[in-house]
C-alpha atoms as one frame of an Amber mdcrd trajectory, in Angstrom:
protein
  55.445  20.018 -25.589  56.219  16.915 -23.634  56.106  13.442 -25.213  53.945
  10.929 -23.376  55.353   7.517 -22.809  53.580   4.238 -23.335  52.477   4.089
 -19.691  51.016   7.570 -19.908  49.100   6.833 -23.077  47.753   3.623 -21.612
  46.552   5.488 -18.564  44.924   8.073 -20.740  43.117   5.482 -22.846  42.104
   3.681 -19.614  40.724   6.870 -18.131  38.806   7.663 -21.318  37.425   4.121
 -21.458  36.302   4.245 -17.833  34.597   7.602 -18.399  32.771   6.208 -21.439
  31.737   3.133 -19.469  30.425   5.329 -16.659  28.358   7.364 -19.116  27.021
   4.203 -20.724  26.080   2.789 -17.286  24.267   6.039 -16.379  22.351   6.012
 -19.637  21.377   2.350 -19.116  20.256   3.085 -15.548  18.128   5.944 -16.735
  16.573   3.817 -19.501  15.892   1.070 -17.008  14.208   3.533 -14.657  12.128
   4.893 -17.585  11.041   1.380 -18.559  10.048   0.595 -14.939   7.988   3.804
 -14.697   6.309   3.007 -18.033   5.414  -0.444 -16.766   3.965   1.032 -13.562
   1.884   3.503 -15.573   0.675   0.808 -17.935  -0.262  -1.379 -14.966  -2.111
   1.518 -13.291  -4.038   2.196 -16.445  -5.091  -1.466 -16.733  -6.110  -1.436
 -13.078  -8.117   1.682 -13.747  -9.942  -0.013 -16.619 -10.938  -2.935 -14.397
 -11.961  -0.640 -11.514 -13.993   1.492 -13.894 -15.943  -1.594 -15.023 -16.477
  -2.515 -11.366 -17.527   1.014 -10.490 -19.977   1.250 -13.395 -21.510  -2.099
 -12.532 -21.740  -1.146  -8.874 -23.472   2.155  -9.738 -25.994   0.404 -11.962
 -26.779  -2.219  -9.294 -27.055   0.472  -6.568 -29.383   2.609  -8.668 -31.637
  -0.305  -9.516 -31.565  -1.501  -5.928 -32.507   1.958  -4.624 -35.346   2.222
  -7.195 -36.785  -1.219  -6.441 -36.427  -0.981  -2.606 -37.335   2.754  -2.453
 -34.373   3.077  -0.076 -31.752   5.758  -0.914 -29.225   4.216   1.457 -28.504
   1.592  -1.179 -26.775   4.379  -3.122 -24.226   4.991  -0.373 -21.335   2.914
  -1.864 -21.305   5.177  -4.918 -19.805   8.199  -3.069 -16.592   6.568  -1.732
 -16.117   4.522  -4.886 -16.491   7.767  -6.880 -13.605   9.326  -5.001 -11.457
   6.302  -5.710 -12.437   6.388  -9.408 -11.561  10.114  -9.619  -8.220   9.530
  -7.911  -7.267   6.693 -10.192  -8.324   8.683 -13.266  -6.216  11.613 -12.178
  -3.282   9.287 -11.564  -3.531   7.567 -14.920  -4.698  10.267 -17.284  -4.649
  13.526 -15.349  -1.922  15.668 -13.860  -1.406  13.963 -10.473   2.077  12.679
 -11.362   3.200  16.165 -12.441   1.748  17.782  -9.332   3.431  15.107  -7.166
   6.754  15.706  -8.921   6.545  19.458  -8.387   5.676  18.947  -4.701   8.684
  16.591  -4.316  10.980  19.202  -5.905   9.537  21.868  -3.649  10.098  19.706
  -0.546  13.731  19.032  -1.505  14.360  22.722  -1.937  12.262  24.186   0.918
  12.477  21.361   3.521  15.792  19.537   3.004  16.091  18.675   6.639  13.396
  16.052   6.213  15.644  13.984   3.947  18.903  13.676   5.901  20.494  10.329
   6.548  20.916   9.183  10.137  24.157  10.207  11.886  25.815   6.812  11.772
  24.729   5.877   8.220  27.722   5.395   5.974  25.555   5.622   2.823  27.005
   8.938   1.672  30.608   7.831   2.246  29.999   4.505   0.471  28.412   6.274
  -2.455  31.298   8.773  -2.702  33.802   5.811  -2.705  31.760   4.119  -5.450
  31.819   7.278  -7.586  35.558   7.603  -7.152  36.050   3.972  -8.259  33.958
   4.423 -11.341
């Protein structure tokens, strides 16, 4: 068994400290991403509430207008607005996010050529250098 000198023990402590800092930074980055996604979802749900009120009011006005004017064309805005309402509901309360995530994973596995960096981009090299520094 070899004894480690002061310099060796300092390097060991330094390496352990840097590894711990890197783990902490990664955890903080993941928590920040989670908080950003939560804010986006909360915002989407609020937007859905307002759009639902608008859609309901529009439907009521269109139905009354069609009844009074005896013209069914007045109902025409309900169809496209209904698709928007359904999409926003699926986004906020349905499974759209999960289906999108699955499709993204499938694309990464099955069609990786779509996600390559340009030839002269130094992004990968810069990232590798950053990781080595950390």
